[in-house]
């Protein structure tokens, strides 16, 4: 936290963290020495920590709090369901009404022909489910050798063994002897960082062509699926050049492999469409979902599966896979209430027509800052590239940790922006207002100024 602590309860909670808790994606030693920031309450797009500091959450938690904090309707839905049926499993040919009703509601929103949902507890579990279902599908089709799944370098598909293997994060692969066999990776469509002298359109075609190159290298008879995020989230809000997805669709049409869209971040309105696949015009065989499904109020994920795939699965006997909390009735009730809010308040439509265009316009005003090499975004997603040389896109040396310096200034000045290397990213709640967008951009500029003062001195 590295700030002066005045509340005795903060010290008490930090001691509990040091003595009893192991946090995700954390340097345990560093966290023990500094102590975590303790978040105690939230409302709308704001958080408050135990020291009383108000913070604008420009990351919507972890990309997930679509309808904002403090929605009583979601708490009431959980309370009512807990009183009526707090839990039952979906094994042994049983089901519960909330899970079935939620599956039906999701199918009304997904691309045409995607009418079946396998529920999980998270997006990571959704991608584990995908891997097993894809291989099961090909075995049922009499092609058991089709096991290899192609993914992208710097993609993110969760942190379970299968999820981290599917993802292309090298630092994750270095721990735990990953990736597991049967998963290969191709370059990402990251023009700003890796496009070199190519134009964005040229680079988009080149990056897409790496998929065909890998299919031919591995052998179509061995390739089961290609998985990709419509927009890479944790990799740094990487928006492919306009030429990328059309070329990918051409390649997929030539080969007998499945296409999996990881919609964990892009799904449920984040791009201004219900799904990132809608935004780009893609037609996946499966979509992984989570996060915005319940606005993060309660854990839930899933895998949406196209009808023609389900037809094959229906002939295959038992699918020997599932989780204790698959289709948890309380999570499903919250998911239903969350989708109802998104629809009745026309939040996705408002994002597309009003708030996303305003956010993207205001964000791009930061392009004139001496540290900023590019500002990009779609819908309620944005990225700010911090560079040493704007003309050449040259980065600062990694030991400068410019992104983390900026992140620290953001936290200390009431704003949460995430640092991915030297890329600052945002993903605010879908309900953010114009005035709150103004506040976000003003605070971001202040923090960029503070970062520049520290880096350039």
CSV table of C-alpha atoms in Angstrom, one decimal:
chain,number,residue,atom,x,y,z
A,1,UNK,CA,0.0,0.0,0.0
A,2,UNK,CA,2.9,2.3,0.8
A,3,UNK,CA,0.8,5.1,2.2
A,4,UNK,CA,0.4,6.4,5.8
A,5,UNK,CA,-2.1,4.2,7.7
A,6,UNK,CA,-4.2,6.0,10.3
A,7,UNK,CA,-7.0,3.6,10.9
A,8,UNK,CA,-6.2,0.9,13.4
A,9,UNK,CA,-8.5,-1.5,11.6
A,10,UNK,CA,-6.4,-1.2,8.5
A,11,UNK,CA,-3.3,-2.4,10.5
A,12,UNK,CA,-5.4,-5.3,11.9
A,13,UNK,CA,-6.6,-6.4,8.5
A,14,UNK,CA,-3.1,-6.1,7.0
A,15,UNK,CA,-1.8,-8.3,9.8
A,16,UNK,CA,-4.4,-10.9,9.0
A,17,UNK,CA,-3.3,-10.8,5.4
A,18,UNK,CA,0.4,-11.2,6.4
A,19,UNK,CA,-0.3,-14.0,8.8
A,20,UNK,CA,-3.1,-16.0,7.1
A,21,UNK,CA,-3.8,-15.1,3.4
A,22,UNK,CA,-2.1,-15.9,0.1
A,23,UNK,CA,-3.3,-13.5,-2.6
A,24,UNK,CA,-3.6,-14.2,-6.3
A,25,UNK,CA,-1.0,-12.9,-8.8
A,26,UNK,CA,1.0,-11.4,-6.0
A,27,UNK,CA,4.6,-11.3,-4.7
A,28,UNK,CA,4.0,-12.8,-1.3
A,29,UNK,CA,7.1,-11.2,0.3
A,30,UNK,CA,6.4,-7.8,-1.1
A,31,UNK,CA,2.7,-7.9,-0.1
A,32,UNK,CA,3.6,-9.0,3.4
A,33,UNK,CA,6.0,-6.1,3.8
A,34,UNK,CA,3.7,-3.4,2.3
A,35,UNK,CA,0.3,-4.7,3.3
A,36,UNK,CA,-2.7,-4.7,0.9
A,37,UNK,CA,-5.0,-1.8,0.3
A,38,UNK,CA,-8.2,-2.8,2.1
A,39,UNK,CA,-11.4,-2.0,0.1
A,40,UNK,CA,-14.4,-1.8,2.4
A,41,UNK,CA,-17.3,-0.5,0.4
A,42,UNK,CA,-18.5,0.5,-3.1
A,43,UNK,CA,-21.3,2.3,-4.8
A,44,UNK,CA,-21.8,3.0,-8.5
A,45,UNK,CA,-18.3,3.4,-10.1
A,46,UNK,CA,-16.6,4.2,-6.8
A,47,UNK,CA,-14.7,2.2,-4.1
A,48,UNK,CA,-13.7,3.3,-0.6
A,49,UNK,CA,-10.7,1.9,1.2
A,50,UNK,CA,-10.3,1.5,5.0
A,51,UNK,CA,-8.5,4.8,5.2
A,52,UNK,CA,-11.6,6.5,3.8
A,53,UNK,CA,-10.2,7.3,0.4
A,54,UNK,CA,-12.7,7.4,-2.5
A,55,UNK,CA,-11.4,5.7,-5.7
A,56,UNK,CA,-12.9,5.7,-9.2
A,57,UNK,CA,-12.8,2.1,-10.3
A,58,UNK,CA,-11.9,2.4,-14.0
A,59,UNK,CA,-11.4,-1.4,-14.2
A,60,UNK,CA,-14.9,-2.5,-13.0
A,61,UNK,CA,-13.2,-4.8,-10.5
A,62,UNK,CA,-11.6,-7.2,-12.8
A,63,UNK,CA,-13.5,-6.2,-16.0
A,64,UNK,CA,-16.7,-7.5,-14.5
A,65,UNK,CA,-18.9,-5.0,-12.6
A,66,UNK,CA,-21.0,-4.1,-15.6
A,67,UNK,CA,-24.0,-2.6,-13.8
A,68,UNK,CA,-21.9,-0.9,-11.1
A,69,UNK,CA,-21.6,-1.5,-7.4
A,70,UNK,CA,-24.5,-1.4,-4.9
A,71,UNK,CA,-27.4,-2.8,-7.1
A,72,UNK,CA,-29.9,-3.9,-4.5
A,73,UNK,CA,-31.8,-5.9,-7.1
A,74,UNK,CA,-28.9,-8.4,-7.3
A,75,UNK,CA,-28.6,-8.7,-3.5
A,76,UNK,CA,-32.3,-9.3,-3.3
A,77,UNK,CA,-32.2,-11.9,-6.0
A,78,UNK,CA,-29.5,-13.8,-4.1
A,79,UNK,CA,-31.4,-13.5,-0.8
A,80,UNK,CA,-34.7,-14.8,-2.2
A,81,UNK,CA,-33.0,-17.7,-3.9
A,82,UNK,CA,-31.0,-18.6,-0.7
A,83,UNK,CA,-34.3,-18.8,1.2
A,84,UNK,CA,-36.0,-21.0,-1.4
A,85,UNK,CA,-33.2,-23.2,-2.6
A,86,UNK,CA,-29.7,-22.2,-1.6
A,87,UNK,CA,-28.0,-25.1,-3.4
A,88,UNK,CA,-28.4,-28.2,-5.3
A,89,UNK,CA,-26.2,-29.8,-7.9
A,90,UNK,CA,-26.8,-30.4,-11.6
A,91,UNK,CA,-25.5,-34.0,-11.6
A,92,UNK,CA,-27.6,-37.2,-11.7
A,93,UNK,CA,-30.1,-35.9,-14.2
A,94,UNK,CA,-31.3,-33.1,-11.9
A,95,UNK,CA,-31.7,-29.4,-12.5
A,96,UNK,CA,-32.9,-26.2,-10.9
A,97,UNK,CA,-35.2,-23.5,-12.3
A,98,UNK,CA,-32.8,-20.6,-12.1
A,99,UNK,CA,-30.1,-22.4,-14.1
A,100,UNK,CA,-32.5,-23.5,-16.8
A,101,UNK,CA,-34.1,-20.0,-17.0
A,102,UNK,CA,-30.6,-18.4,-17.2
A,103,UNK,CA,-29.5,-20.7,-20.0
A,104,UNK,CA,-32.6,-19.7,-21.9
A,105,UNK,CA,-32.0,-16.0,-21.4
A,106,UNK,CA,-28.4,-16.3,-22.5
A,107,UNK,CA,-29.5,-18.1,-25.7
A,108,UNK,CA,-31.7,-15.1,-26.6
A,109,UNK,CA,-28.6,-12.8,-26.5
A,110,UNK,CA,-25.9,-15.0,-28.2
A,111,UNK,CA,-25.2,-15.2,-31.9
A,112,UNK,CA,-27.7,-17.2,-33.9
A,113,UNK,CA,-27.5,-21.0,-33.4
A,114,UNK,CA,-25.9,-20.8,-30.0
A,115,UNK,CA,-28.6,-22.1,-27.7
A,116,UNK,CA,-26.9,-24.4,-25.1
A,117,UNK,CA,-24.9,-23.4,-22.0
A,118,UNK,CA,-22.7,-25.5,-19.8
A,119,UNK,CA,-22.3,-23.6,-16.5
A,120,UNK,CA,-19.1,-23.3,-14.5
A,121,UNK,CA,-17.8,-21.3,-11.6
A,122,UNK,CA,-15.5,-19.1,-13.6
A,123,UNK,CA,-14.0,-18.3,-17.0
A,124,UNK,CA,-11.0,-20.4,-16.2
A,125,UNK,CA,-13.3,-23.4,-15.6
A,126,UNK,CA,-15.2,-22.5,-18.8
A,127,UNK,CA,-12.0,-22.9,-20.8
A,128,UNK,CA,-11.1,-26.2,-19.1
A,129,UNK,CA,-14.6,-27.3,-20.1
A,130,UNK,CA,-14.0,-26.2,-23.6
A,131,UNK,CA,-10.8,-28.1,-23.9
A,132,UNK,CA,-12.4,-31.4,-22.8
A,133,UNK,CA,-15.6,-30.8,-24.8
A,134,UNK,CA,-13.7,-30.0,-28.0
A,135,UNK,CA,-11.6,-33.2,-27.7
A,136,UNK,CA,-14.7,-35.3,-26.8
A,137,UNK,CA,-16.5,-33.8,-29.9
A,138,UNK,CA,-13.8,-34.9,-32.3
A,139,UNK,CA,-13.5,-38.3,-30.7
A,140,UNK,CA,-17.3,-38.8,-31.3
A,141,UNK,CA,-16.7,-37.6,-34.9
A,142,UNK,CA,-14.3,-40.5,-35.4
A,143,UNK,CA,-11.2,-38.2,-35.4
A,144,UNK,CA,-9.6,-38.7,-32.0
A,145,UNK,CA,-6.2,-37.4,-33.3
A,146,UNK,CA,-7.7,-33.9,-33.6
A,147,UNK,CA,-6.5,-32.8,-30.1
A,148,UNK,CA,-4.2,-29.7,-30.7
A,149,UNK,CA,-5.7,-26.3,-29.8
A,150,UNK,CA,-4.1,-23.2,-31.3
A,151,UNK,CA,-4.0,-20.1,-29.2
A,152,UNK,CA,-2.2,-16.8,-29.3
A,153,UNK,CA,1.0,-15.5,-27.6
A,154,UNK,CA,0.0,-13.0,-24.8
A,155,UNK,CA,-3.6,-14.2,-24.9
A,156,UNK,CA,-5.3,-14.9,-21.6
A,157,UNK,CA,-7.7,-17.7,-20.9
A,158,UNK,CA,-7.5,-18.2,-17.2
A,159,UNK,CA,-5.0,-19.5,-14.6
A,160,UNK,CA,-6.0,-23.1,-14.1
A,161,UNK,CA,-3.5,-25.6,-15.6
A,162,UNK,CA,-5.5,-25.8,-18.8
A,163,UNK,CA,-6.4,-22.1,-18.8
A,164,UNK,CA,-2.9,-21.0,-18.3
A,165,UNK,CA,-1.7,-23.4,-21.0
A,166,UNK,CA,-4.2,-22.1,-23.4
A,167,UNK,CA,-3.1,-18.6,-22.6
A,168,UNK,CA,0.1,-17.3,-24.0
A,169,UNK,CA,1.6,-15.6,-21.0
A,170,UNK,CA,5.2,-16.6,-20.8
A,171,UNK,CA,5.6,-15.6,-17.2
A,172,UNK,CA,2.7,-18.0,-16.3
A,173,UNK,CA,4.2,-20.8,-18.3
A,174,UNK,CA,7.5,-20.5,-16.5
A,175,UNK,CA,5.8,-21.7,-13.3
A,176,UNK,CA,4.4,-25.2,-13.3
A,177,UNK,CA,5.9,-26.6,-16.4
A,178,UNK,CA,3.3,-25.2,-18.8
A,179,UNK,CA,1.9,-25.4,-21.4
A,180,UNK,CA,0.6,-28.9,-21.2
A,181,UNK,CA,0.9,-31.0,-24.4
A,182,UNK,CA,-1.5,-30.4,-27.2
A,183,UNK,CA,-1.5,-26.6,-27.1
A,184,UNK,CA,0.5,-24.4,-29.4
A,185,UNK,CA,0.6,-20.6,-29.9
A,186,UNK,CA,0.8,-18.1,-32.7
A,187,UNK,CA,1.8,-14.4,-32.7
A,188,UNK,CA,-0.7,-11.9,-31.5
A,189,UNK,CA,-2.2,-9.1,-33.6
A,190,UNK,CA,-0.5,-6.3,-31.6
A,191,UNK,CA,0.5,-3.7,-34.2
A,192,UNK,CA,1.7,-1.0,-31.8
A,193,UNK,CA,4.1,-3.3,-30.0
A,194,UNK,CA,5.1,-5.7,-32.8
A,195,UNK,CA,4.1,-4.3,-36.1
A,196,UNK,CA,7.5,-2.9,-37.0
A,197,UNK,CA,7.5,-1.1,-40.3
A,198,UNK,CA,4.3,-2.7,-41.5
A,199,UNK,CA,1.1,-0.7,-41.8
A,200,UNK,CA,-1.7,-1.8,-39.4
A,201,UNK,CA,-3.6,-3.4,-42.3
A,202,UNK,CA,-0.5,-5.3,-43.5
A,203,UNK,CA,0.3,-6.5,-40.0
A,204,UNK,CA,-3.3,-7.7,-39.5
A,205,UNK,CA,-3.0,-9.9,-42.6
A,206,UNK,CA,0.4,-11.2,-41.5
A,207,UNK,CA,-0.8,-12.0,-38.0
A,208,UNK,CA,-3.9,-13.8,-39.3
A,209,UNK,CA,-1.8,-15.8,-41.8
A,210,UNK,CA,0.1,-17.2,-38.8
A,211,UNK,CA,-3.0,-19.3,-38.0
A,212,UNK,CA,-2.9,-21.0,-41.4
A,213,UNK,CA,0.8,-21.5,-41.2
A,214,UNK,CA,0.4,-23.2,-37.8
A,215,UNK,CA,-2.5,-25.4,-39.1
A,216,UNK,CA,-0.4,-26.6,-41.9
A,217,UNK,CA,2.7,-27.1,-39.6
A,218,UNK,CA,0.7,-29.2,-37.1
A,219,UNK,CA,-1.5,-30.9,-39.7
A,220,UNK,CA,-5.2,-30.2,-40.1
A,221,UNK,CA,-5.8,-33.8,-39.1
A,222,UNK,CA,-4.4,-33.0,-35.7
A,223,UNK,CA,-5.9,-29.5,-35.0
A,224,UNK,CA,-9.1,-29.4,-33.0
A,225,UNK,CA,-9.7,-25.7,-32.5
A,226,UNK,CA,-8.5,-22.1,-32.5
A,227,UNK,CA,-9.3,-20.1,-29.4
A,228,UNK,CA,-9.0,-16.3,-29.3
A,229,UNK,CA,-10.4,-13.3,-27.4
A,230,UNK,CA,-12.1,-10.8,-29.7
A,231,UNK,CA,-10.0,-8.2,-28.0
A,232,UNK,CA,-7.2,-9.3,-25.8
A,233,UNK,CA,-7.9,-8.0,-22.4
A,234,UNK,CA,-5.2,-8.9,-19.9
A,235,UNK,CA,-2.7,-8.8,-22.7
A,236,UNK,CA,-3.2,-5.0,-22.8
A,237,UNK,CA,-6.5,-4.3,-24.6
A,238,UNK,CA,-5.1,-5.3,-27.9
A,239,UNK,CA,-7.5,-4.5,-30.7
A,240,UNK,CA,-6.7,-6.3,-33.9
A,241,UNK,CA,-6.2,-4.3,-37.1
A,242,UNK,CA,-9.3,-4.1,-39.2
A,243,UNK,CA,-7.9,-6.7,-41.7
A,244,UNK,CA,-7.3,-9.3,-39.0
A,245,UNK,CA,-10.7,-10.9,-38.3
A,246,UNK,CA,-11.9,-11.0,-41.9
A,247,UNK,CA,-8.8,-12.9,-42.8
A,248,UNK,CA,-9.1,-15.2,-39.9
A,249,UNK,CA,-12.7,-16.0,-41.0
A,250,UNK,CA,-11.4,-16.9,-44.5
A,251,UNK,CA,-8.8,-19.2,-43.0
A,252,UNK,CA,-11.3,-20.9,-40.7
A,253,UNK,CA,-13.6,-21.5,-43.6
A,254,UNK,CA,-10.9,-23.5,-45.4
A,255,UNK,CA,-10.2,-26.0,-42.6
A,256,UNK,CA,-12.2,-28.5,-40.5
A,257,UNK,CA,-11.5,-27.0,-37.1
A,258,UNK,CA,-13.6,-25.4,-34.4
A,259,UNK,CA,-13.4,-21.7,-33.5
A,260,UNK,CA,-13.7,-20.7,-29.9
A,261,UNK,CA,-14.3,-17.1,-28.8
A,262,UNK,CA,-13.2,-16.3,-25.3
A,263,UNK,CA,-15.9,-13.8,-24.4
A,264,UNK,CA,-15.1,-13.6,-20.7
A,265,UNK,CA,-14.1,-9.9,-20.9
A,266,UNK,CA,-15.9,-8.8,-24.1
A,267,UNK,CA,-19.2,-10.5,-23.4
A,268,UNK,CA,-22.4,-8.8,-22.0
A,269,UNK,CA,-22.0,-5.4,-23.5
A,270,UNK,CA,-18.3,-4.4,-23.0
A,271,UNK,CA,-17.8,-3.6,-26.7
A,272,UNK,CA,-21.2,-1.9,-27.1
A,273,UNK,CA,-22.6,-5.1,-28.6
A,274,UNK,CA,-23.8,-8.0,-26.5
A,275,UNK,CA,-20.7,-10.0,-27.4
A,276,UNK,CA,-17.3,-9.2,-29.0
A,277,UNK,CA,-18.2,-11.8,-31.7
A,278,UNK,CA,-21.2,-9.6,-32.7
A,279,UNK,CA,-18.9,-6.5,-32.8
A,280,UNK,CA,-16.5,-8.2,-35.2
A,281,UNK,CA,-19.0,-10.3,-37.1
A,282,UNK,CA,-17.5,-13.7,-36.0
A,283,UNK,CA,-19.5,-16.9,-35.8
A,284,UNK,CA,-17.8,-19.2,-33.1
A,285,UNK,CA,-18.7,-22.8,-32.4
A,286,UNK,CA,-18.3,-22.1,-28.6
A,287,UNK,CA,-18.0,-19.0,-26.5
A,288,UNK,CA,-16.5,-18.9,-23.0
A,289,UNK,CA,-18.5,-16.5,-20.7
A,290,UNK,CA,-18.1,-15.2,-17.1
A,291,UNK,CA,-17.5,-11.7,-15.5
A,292,UNK,CA,-20.3,-9.5,-16.8
A,293,UNK,CA,-22.7,-12.5,-16.6
A,294,UNK,CA,-23.3,-11.6,-12.9
A,295,UNK,CA,-21.5,-8.3,-12.9
A,296,UNK,CA,-19.0,-10.0,-10.6
A,297,UNK,CA,-21.5,-10.0,-7.7
A,298,UNK,CA,-21.2,-13.8,-7.4
A,299,UNK,CA,-18.9,-16.3,-9.2
A,300,UNK,CA,-20.3,-17.8,-12.3
A,301,UNK,CA,-19.0,-18.7,-15.8
A,302,UNK,CA,-20.0,-21.0,-18.6
A,303,UNK,CA,-19.5,-22.3,-22.1
A,304,UNK,CA,-22.1,-21.5,-24.8
A,305,UNK,CA,-22.1,-24.2,-27.5
A,306,UNK,CA,-23.5,-24.0,-31.0
A,307,UNK,CA,-26.4,-26.3,-31.9
A,308,UNK,CA,-24.5,-28.4,-34.5
A,309,UNK,CA,-21.8,-29.2,-32.0
A,310,UNK,CA,-24.5,-30.2,-29.4
A,311,UNK,CA,-26.1,-32.5,-31.9
A,312,UNK,CA,-22.9,-34.5,-32.0
A,313,UNK,CA,-22.5,-34.4,-28.2
A,314,UNK,CA,-26.1,-35.7,-27.8
A,315,UNK,CA,-25.1,-39.0,-29.5
A,316,UNK,CA,-22.0,-39.5,-27.3
A,317,UNK,CA,-23.3,-40.8,-24.0
A,318,UNK,CA,-22.0,-39.3,-20.8
A,319,UNK,CA,-19.8,-36.2,-20.9
A,320,UNK,CA,-17.6,-37.0,-17.8
A,321,UNK,CA,-17.0,-33.5,-16.7
A,322,UNK,CA,-18.6,-31.0,-14.3
A,323,UNK,CA,-18.3,-29.0,-11.1
A,324,UNK,CA,-20.0,-29.0,-7.7
A,325,UNK,CA,-21.1,-25.5,-8.4
A,326,UNK,CA,-22.1,-25.9,-12.1
A,327,UNK,CA,-25.3,-23.9,-12.5
A,328,UNK,CA,-25.4,-22.9,-8.8
A,329,UNK,CA,-29.0,-21.7,-8.2
A,330,UNK,CA,-28.0,-18.5,-6.3
A,331,UNK,CA,-25.5,-17.5,-9.0
A,332,UNK,CA,-28.1,-18.2,-11.7
A,333,UNK,CA,-30.7,-16.1,-9.9
A,334,UNK,CA,-28.2,-13.2,-9.7
A,335,UNK,CA,-27.3,-13.7,-13.4
A,336,UNK,CA,-30.9,-13.5,-14.3
A,337,UNK,CA,-31.4,-10.3,-12.3
A,338,UNK,CA,-28.2,-8.8,-13.9
A,339,UNK,CA,-29.3,-9.6,-17.4
A,340,UNK,CA,-32.7,-8.1,-16.6
A,341,UNK,CA,-31.0,-4.8,-15.5
A,342,UNK,CA,-28.9,-4.7,-18.6
A,343,UNK,CA,-31.9,-5.2,-20.8
A,344,UNK,CA,-34.6,-3.1,-19.1
A,345,UNK,CA,-32.3,-0.1,-18.6
A,346,UNK,CA,-30.9,-0.5,-22.1
A,347,UNK,CA,-27.4,-0.3,-20.8
A,348,UNK,CA,-25.7,-2.0,-23.8
A,349,UNK,CA,-27.6,0.3,-26.2
A,350,UNK,CA,-26.6,3.3,-24.2
A,351,UNK,CA,-22.9,2.2,-24.2
A,352,UNK,CA,-23.0,1.9,-28.0
A,353,UNK,CA,-24.8,5.1,-28.7
A,354,UNK,CA,-23.7,7.5,-26.0
A,355,UNK,CA,-21.1,6.7,-23.3
A,356,UNK,CA,-18.6,4.6,-25.3
A,357,UNK,CA,-18.3,7.3,-28.1
A,358,UNK,CA,-17.8,9.9,-25.4
A,359,UNK,CA,-15.3,7.8,-23.5
A,360,UNK,CA,-13.3,7.1,-26.6
A,361,UNK,CA,-13.3,10.8,-27.6
A,362,UNK,CA,-12.2,12.0,-24.2
A,363,UNK,CA,-9.5,9.3,-23.9
A,364,UNK,CA,-7.9,10.2,-27.2
A,365,UNK,CA,-7.3,13.7,-25.8
A,366,UNK,CA,-4.5,12.1,-23.8
A,367,UNK,CA,-2.6,11.4,-27.1
A,368,UNK,CA,-0.9,14.8,-26.8
A,369,UNK,CA,0.8,13.9,-23.6
A,370,UNK,CA,4.6,13.5,-24.0
A,371,UNK,CA,4.6,10.0,-22.5
A,372,UNK,CA,1.7,8.7,-24.6
A,373,UNK,CA,2.5,6.8,-27.9
A,374,UNK,CA,-1.0,5.6,-28.7
A,375,UNK,CA,-4.5,5.7,-27.2
A,376,UNK,CA,-6.9,3.0,-28.5
A,377,UNK,CA,-10.2,1.6,-27.4
A,378,UNK,CA,-13.5,0.0,-28.3
A,379,UNK,CA,-16.7,0.4,-26.3
A,380,UNK,CA,-15.9,0.4,-22.6
A,381,UNK,CA,-12.3,-0.7,-23.1
A,382,UNK,CA,-9.2,1.5,-23.5
A,383,UNK,CA,-5.4,1.4,-23.5
A,384,UNK,CA,-2.8,4.1,-23.2
A,385,UNK,CA,0.7,3.2,-24.4
A,386,UNK,CA,3.5,4.8,-22.4
A,387,UNK,CA,6.7,5.3,-24.5
A,388,UNK,CA,10.1,7.0,-24.5
A,389,UNK,CA,9.9,8.1,-28.2
A,390,UNK,CA,6.4,8.8,-29.7
A,391,UNK,CA,7.7,8.7,-33.3
A,392,UNK,CA,9.4,5.3,-33.1
A,393,UNK,CA,7.2,3.7,-30.5
A,394,UNK,CA,10.3,3.0,-28.5
A,395,UNK,CA,9.7,1.9,-24.9
A,396,UNK,CA,11.5,2.8,-21.7
A,397,UNK,CA,13.9,0.2,-20.4
A,398,UNK,CA,11.9,-2.4,-18.4
A,399,UNK,CA,13.8,-1.7,-15.2
A,400,UNK,CA,12.2,1.8,-15.3
A,401,UNK,CA,8.8,0.1,-14.6
A,402,UNK,CA,7.0,3.2,-16.0
A,403,UNK,CA,3.6,1.4,-16.0
A,404,UNK,CA,3.9,0.5,-12.4
A,405,UNK,CA,5.0,4.1,-11.5
A,406,UNK,CA,1.9,5.4,-13.2
A,407,UNK,CA,-0.3,2.8,-11.6
A,408,UNK,CA,1.0,3.9,-8.2
A,409,UNK,CA,0.2,7.5,-8.9
A,410,UNK,CA,-3.3,6.5,-10.0
A,411,UNK,CA,-4.1,4.6,-6.8
A,412,UNK,CA,-2.7,7.5,-4.7
A,413,UNK,CA,-4.9,10.0,-6.6
A,414,UNK,CA,-8.2,8.1,-6.5
A,415,UNK,CA,-8.2,6.2,-9.8
A,416,UNK,CA,-7.7,2.5,-10.6
A,417,UNK,CA,-6.0,2.0,-13.9
A,418,UNK,CA,-4.2,-1.3,-14.5
A,419,UNK,CA,-0.6,-1.6,-15.8
A,420,UNK,CA,0.2,-4.3,-18.3
A,421,UNK,CA,3.9,-3.6,-18.7
A,422,UNK,CA,3.9,0.0,-19.9
A,423,UNK,CA,0.4,-0.1,-21.2
A,424,UNK,CA,-2.2,1.5,-19.0
A,425,UNK,CA,-5.7,-0.1,-19.5
A,426,UNK,CA,-9.2,0.7,-18.4
A,427,UNK,CA,-12.5,-1.1,-18.4
A,428,UNK,CA,-15.0,0.9,-16.4
A,429,UNK,CA,-18.5,-0.2,-15.3
A,430,UNK,CA,-20.9,0.1,-18.3
A,431,UNK,CA,-23.0,2.5,-16.3
A,432,UNK,CA,-20.4,5.2,-16.0
A,433,UNK,CA,-21.7,8.7,-16.7
A,434,UNK,CA,-20.3,11.5,-18.8
A,435,UNK,CA,-19.3,13.4,-15.7
A,436,UNK,CA,-17.6,10.3,-14.3
A,437,UNK,CA,-15.8,9.8,-17.6
A,438,UNK,CA,-14.6,13.5,-17.4
A,439,UNK,CA,-13.3,12.7,-13.9
A,440,UNK,CA,-11.5,9.6,-15.1
A,441,UNK,CA,-9.7,11.4,-17.9
A,442,UNK,CA,-8.8,14.4,-15.7
A,443,UNK,CA,-7.3,12.1,-13.1
A,444,UNK,CA,-5.6,10.0,-15.8
A,445,UNK,CA,-3.9,13.2,-17.1
A,446,UNK,CA,-2.8,14.2,-13.7
A,447,UNK,CA,-1.3,10.8,-13.1
A,448,UNK,CA,0.5,10.9,-16.4
A,449,UNK,CA,1.9,14.3,-15.5
A,450,UNK,CA,3.2,12.9,-12.2
A,451,UNK,CA,4.7,9.9,-13.9
A,452,UNK,CA,6.4,12.1,-16.4
A,453,UNK,CA,7.9,14.2,-13.6
A,454,UNK,CA,9.3,11.1,-12.0
A,455,UNK,CA,10.5,9.4,-15.2
A,456,UNK,CA,12.0,12.5,-16.9
A,457,UNK,CA,13.8,14.1,-14.0
